[in-house]
Short mmCIF file of C-alpha atoms in Angstrom, two decimals:
data_model
loop_
_atom_site.label_atom_id
_atom_site.label_comp_id
_atom_site.label_asym_id
_atom_site.label_seq_id
_atom_site.Cartn_x
_atom_site.Cartn_y
_atom_site.Cartn_z
CA MET A 25 -47.97 -79.62 51.30
CA ALA A 26 -51.37 -81.00 51.62
CA ARG A 27 -53.06 -83.41 49.23
CA ILE A 28 -56.42 -81.64 48.35
CA ALA A 29 -59.45 -82.84 46.29
CA VAL A 30 -61.97 -80.01 45.13
CA ILE A 31 -65.29 -81.18 44.13
CA GLY A 32 -66.84 -78.63 41.95
CA ALA A 33 -63.67 -77.39 40.71
CA ASN A 34 -65.10 -75.89 37.40
CA GLY A 35 -67.20 -73.55 39.35
CA THR A 36 -66.42 -69.89 40.40
CA ILE A 37 -65.48 -70.59 43.86
CA GLY A 38 -64.10 -74.12 43.29
CA SER A 39 -61.86 -72.94 40.57
CA ALA A 40 -60.52 -70.05 42.71
CA VAL A 41 -59.81 -72.48 45.59
CA VAL A 42 -57.75 -74.66 43.24
CA THR A 43 -55.72 -71.60 41.94
CA GLU A 44 -54.96 -70.48 45.53
CA ALA A 45 -54.08 -73.94 46.76
CA VAL A 46 -51.84 -74.69 43.78
CA ALA A 47 -50.12 -71.31 44.04
CA ARG A 48 -49.15 -72.45 47.60
CA GLY A 49 -47.50 -75.65 46.51
CA HIS A 50 -50.37 -78.01 47.46
CA GLU A 51 -51.14 -81.17 45.32
CA VAL A 52 -54.72 -80.73 44.13
CA VAL A 53 -56.99 -82.90 42.21
CA ALA A 54 -59.99 -81.23 40.51
CA VAL A 55 -63.20 -83.28 40.65
CA VAL A 56 -65.73 -82.34 37.97
CA ARG A 57 -68.56 -83.95 36.12
CA ASP A 58 -66.76 -83.50 32.78
CA PRO A 59 -63.04 -83.74 32.80
CA ASP A 60 -62.80 -82.90 29.16
CA ARG A 61 -64.19 -79.38 29.91
CA TYR A 62 -61.73 -78.62 32.77
CA ARG A 63 -59.32 -75.87 32.05
CA GLY A 64 -57.94 -75.06 35.51
CA ASP A 65 -54.79 -75.22 37.29
CA ALA A 66 -55.01 -78.43 39.20
CA ALA A 67 -52.24 -81.09 38.65
CA ALA A 68 -54.82 -83.74 37.96
CA VAL A 69 -58.65 -84.07 36.99
CA GLU A 70 -60.98 -86.69 37.84
CA ARG A 71 -64.72 -87.27 37.06
CA GLY A 72 -66.91 -87.57 40.16
CA ASP A 73 -70.41 -87.70 41.49
CA VAL A 74 -70.80 -85.86 44.86
CA LEU A 75 -74.25 -87.57 45.42
CA ASP A 76 -72.67 -91.04 45.30
CA PRO A 77 -71.06 -91.93 48.67
CA ALA A 78 -68.96 -94.72 47.28
CA ASP A 79 -67.58 -92.12 44.74
CA VAL A 80 -67.00 -89.86 47.40
CA ALA A 81 -64.97 -92.32 49.26
CA ARG A 82 -62.94 -93.13 46.29
CA LEU A 83 -62.19 -89.52 45.65
CA ALA A 84 -61.34 -88.86 49.25
CA ALA A 85 -59.03 -91.78 49.85
CA GLY A 86 -55.40 -90.89 50.30
CA ARG A 87 -56.20 -87.03 50.65
CA ASP A 88 -55.70 -84.92 53.47
CA VAL A 89 -58.64 -82.52 52.66
CA LEU A 90 -61.80 -82.88 50.67
CA VAL A 91 -63.19 -79.46 49.53
CA SER A 92 -66.85 -79.33 48.41
CA ALA A 93 -67.55 -76.29 46.31
CA VAL A 94 -70.66 -77.72 44.59
CA GLY A 95 -73.45 -75.47 43.53
CA GLY A 96 -76.91 -76.09 42.11
CA GLY A 97 -77.26 -73.20 39.81
CA ASP A 98 -80.58 -71.69 40.55
CA GLY A 99 -82.82 -71.98 43.79
CA PRO A 100 -84.51 -75.29 42.97
CA GLY A 101 -81.10 -76.75 41.92
CA HIS A 102 -79.65 -75.79 45.25
CA LEU A 103 -82.56 -77.40 47.13
CA ALA A 104 -81.91 -80.64 45.04
CA LEU A 105 -78.26 -80.84 45.53
CA ILE A 106 -76.85 -78.92 48.55
CA GLU A 107 -78.09 -80.92 51.62
CA PRO A 108 -78.27 -84.23 49.81
CA ALA A 109 -74.50 -83.58 48.96
CA ALA A 110 -73.81 -82.93 52.56
CA ARG A 111 -75.29 -86.37 53.46
CA SER A 112 -73.47 -88.17 50.82
CA LEU A 113 -70.10 -86.44 51.59
CA VAL A 114 -70.32 -87.51 55.29
CA GLU A 115 -71.48 -91.16 54.32
CA GLY A 116 -68.60 -91.49 52.03
CA LEU A 117 -66.04 -90.13 54.55
CA ARG A 118 -67.44 -92.35 57.18
CA ALA A 119 -66.69 -95.26 55.01
CA LEU A 120 -62.99 -94.43 55.17
CA GLY A 121 -62.95 -94.45 59.01
CA GLY A 122 -59.94 -92.92 60.64
CA ASP A 123 -58.26 -92.45 57.34
CA ALA A 124 -60.95 -89.96 56.11
CA PRO A 125 -59.61 -86.58 55.27
CA ARG A 126 -60.96 -83.24 56.61
CA LEU A 127 -64.17 -81.86 54.78
CA ILE A 128 -64.25 -78.29 54.08
CA ALA A 129 -67.69 -77.20 52.37
CA VAL A 130 -68.46 -74.09 50.78
CA GLY A 131 -71.44 -72.59 52.78
CA GLY A 132 -74.09 -69.84 52.34
CA ALA A 133 -74.45 -66.44 54.30
CA GLY A 134 -78.27 -66.80 54.57
CA SER A 135 -78.28 -68.42 58.08
CA LEU A 136 -75.82 -65.74 59.67
CA GLU A 137 -77.15 -63.50 62.20
CA THR A 138 -78.10 -60.00 61.60
CA GLY A 139 -79.57 -59.29 64.99
CA PRO A 140 -81.33 -61.08 67.99
CA GLY A 141 -83.33 -63.72 66.64
CA LEU A 142 -82.90 -62.68 62.96
CA ARG A 143 -80.91 -64.02 60.27
CA LEU A 144 -79.80 -62.76 56.96
CA TRP A 145 -82.57 -64.69 55.09
CA ASP A 146 -85.23 -62.72 57.30
CA THR A 147 -84.31 -59.72 55.25
CA PRO A 148 -87.53 -58.33 53.74
CA GLY A 149 -87.80 -58.39 49.95
CA LEU A 150 -85.44 -61.22 49.39
CA PRO A 151 -86.45 -62.89 45.96
CA GLN A 152 -87.64 -66.65 46.33
CA PRO A 153 -84.82 -68.03 44.38
CA ILE A 154 -82.20 -66.38 46.60
CA LEU A 155 -84.14 -67.62 49.68
CA GLN A 156 -84.14 -71.21 48.29
CA ILE A 157 -80.38 -71.02 47.83
CA MET A 158 -79.97 -69.55 51.40
CA HIS A 159 -82.30 -72.47 52.90
CA ALA A 160 -80.56 -75.11 51.02
CA HIS A 161 -77.28 -74.17 52.55
CA GLY A 162 -78.86 -73.63 55.99
CA ALA A 163 -80.23 -77.20 55.83
CA ALA A 164 -76.86 -78.66 54.89
CA LEU A 165 -75.32 -76.64 57.92
CA ASP A 166 -78.01 -78.10 60.26
CA TYR A 167 -77.09 -81.52 59.02
CA TYR A 168 -73.39 -81.01 59.58
CA ARG A 169 -74.16 -79.89 63.04
CA THR A 170 -75.35 -83.43 63.82
CA VAL A 171 -72.13 -85.07 62.60
CA SER A 172 -69.23 -85.55 65.38
CA ASP A 173 -67.52 -88.49 63.62
CA VAL A 174 -66.25 -86.67 60.51
CA ARG A 175 -64.00 -83.57 60.59
CA TRP A 176 -65.87 -81.13 58.91
CA THR A 177 -65.82 -77.26 58.49
CA VAL A 178 -68.29 -74.98 56.78
CA LEU A 179 -67.14 -71.40 55.44
CA SER A 180 -69.77 -69.08 54.94
CA PRO A 181 -68.87 -65.96 52.78
CA ALA A 182 -70.20 -62.46 53.52
CA ALA A 183 -73.62 -61.20 52.38
CA GLU A 184 -72.13 -60.56 49.07
CA ILE A 185 -69.38 -62.53 47.34
CA GLU A 186 -68.31 -61.38 43.75
CA PRO A 187 -65.38 -61.53 41.57
CA GLY A 188 -62.50 -59.09 42.47
CA GLU A 189 -59.22 -58.48 43.54
CA ARG A 190 -56.98 -61.03 45.68
CA THR A 191 -55.84 -58.83 48.61
CA GLY A 192 -55.07 -61.54 50.90
CA LEU A 193 -56.86 -59.64 53.61
CA TYR A 194 -59.87 -60.41 55.37
CA ARG A 195 -61.55 -60.85 58.79
CA THR A 196 -63.32 -63.91 60.26
CA GLY A 197 -66.29 -64.49 62.62
CA LEU A 198 -68.56 -67.26 63.60
CA GLU A 199 -72.38 -66.64 63.60
CA GLN A 200 -72.90 -63.00 63.00
CA VAL A 201 -72.78 -61.29 59.51
CA LEU A 202 -69.46 -59.32 59.39
CA THR A 203 -69.00 -55.96 57.61
CA SER A 204 -65.96 -54.22 56.39
CA ALA A 205 -64.76 -50.68 57.69
CA ALA A 206 -66.98 -49.15 54.87
CA GLY A 207 -69.95 -50.86 56.42
CA ARG A 208 -70.47 -53.47 53.55
CA SER A 209 -70.72 -57.20 54.16
CA TRP A 210 -68.68 -58.35 51.03
CA ILE A 211 -65.69 -60.47 49.93
CA SER A 212 -64.12 -61.06 46.68
CA VAL A 213 -64.09 -64.66 45.39
CA PRO A 214 -60.12 -64.85 45.39
CA ASP A 215 -60.05 -63.65 49.06
CA TYR A 216 -62.72 -66.13 50.03
CA ALA A 217 -60.38 -68.90 48.50
CA VAL A 218 -57.48 -67.45 50.48
CA ALA A 219 -59.51 -67.83 53.85
CA LEU A 220 -60.35 -71.37 52.83
CA VAL A 221 -56.89 -72.26 52.03
CA ASP A 222 -55.57 -70.60 55.09
CA GLU A 223 -58.17 -73.00 57.06
CA ILE A 224 -56.64 -75.98 55.20
CA GLU A 225 -53.04 -74.91 56.46
CA GLN A 226 -54.03 -73.73 60.00
CA PRO A 227 -57.07 -75.59 61.15
CA GLU A 228 -59.11 -73.55 63.70
CA HIS A 229 -62.75 -74.38 62.91
CA ILE A 230 -62.98 -78.14 62.78
CA GLY A 231 -66.58 -79.01 63.69
CA GLU A 232 -68.01 -75.54 63.26
CA ARG A 233 -68.89 -72.87 60.76
CA PHE A 234 -67.23 -69.81 60.37
CA THR A 235 -67.41 -66.79 57.94
CA CYS A 236 -64.98 -64.24 56.26
CA CYS A 237 -65.52 -60.71 55.06
CA ALA A 238 -63.29 -58.10 53.59
CA LEU A 239 -61.63 -55.64 55.91
#
């Protein structure tokens, strides 16, 4: 059993991660901005501010894993939150020194490679708000890659992530966009959560980004 804190536990992905981890018997604390509105599966709920390193350190103390599933809503919201949150998370974990838990951050797909010298965000015709979300996650990933004293992992979804069935089946890769047998780059939110909790239980990607896709 791992002691896990999930920041952003009220969101679509965060709540799925909580549900998956609780179902496997882990001890999960949901970290949200308004505990009175939390209706999820976690055993405990706490108020937290991902942009406050001291609060991050408080929430992470005594945990085995800290999951960041924060999102900024629209494009400008992501630009204002995602990369600053990455810096705050790292600073807070650094304050705990050798007792700091692992960090697993929900990433974006935009920086995944679609071909030589091309990334998903280079796809013609993408709306500006989507590009802003993609580049916000890309900036956070660039920052994480400068960090060597915190055990971080970023999990990027496939090009599309949507509500759907939990099959428990998926494939993983590193830097390239993955596609299913049907040629679609897609994963359901529950199966993304399966991949993330699998990484908690069997660490394979400390200090790197990986991605997951439906079979």
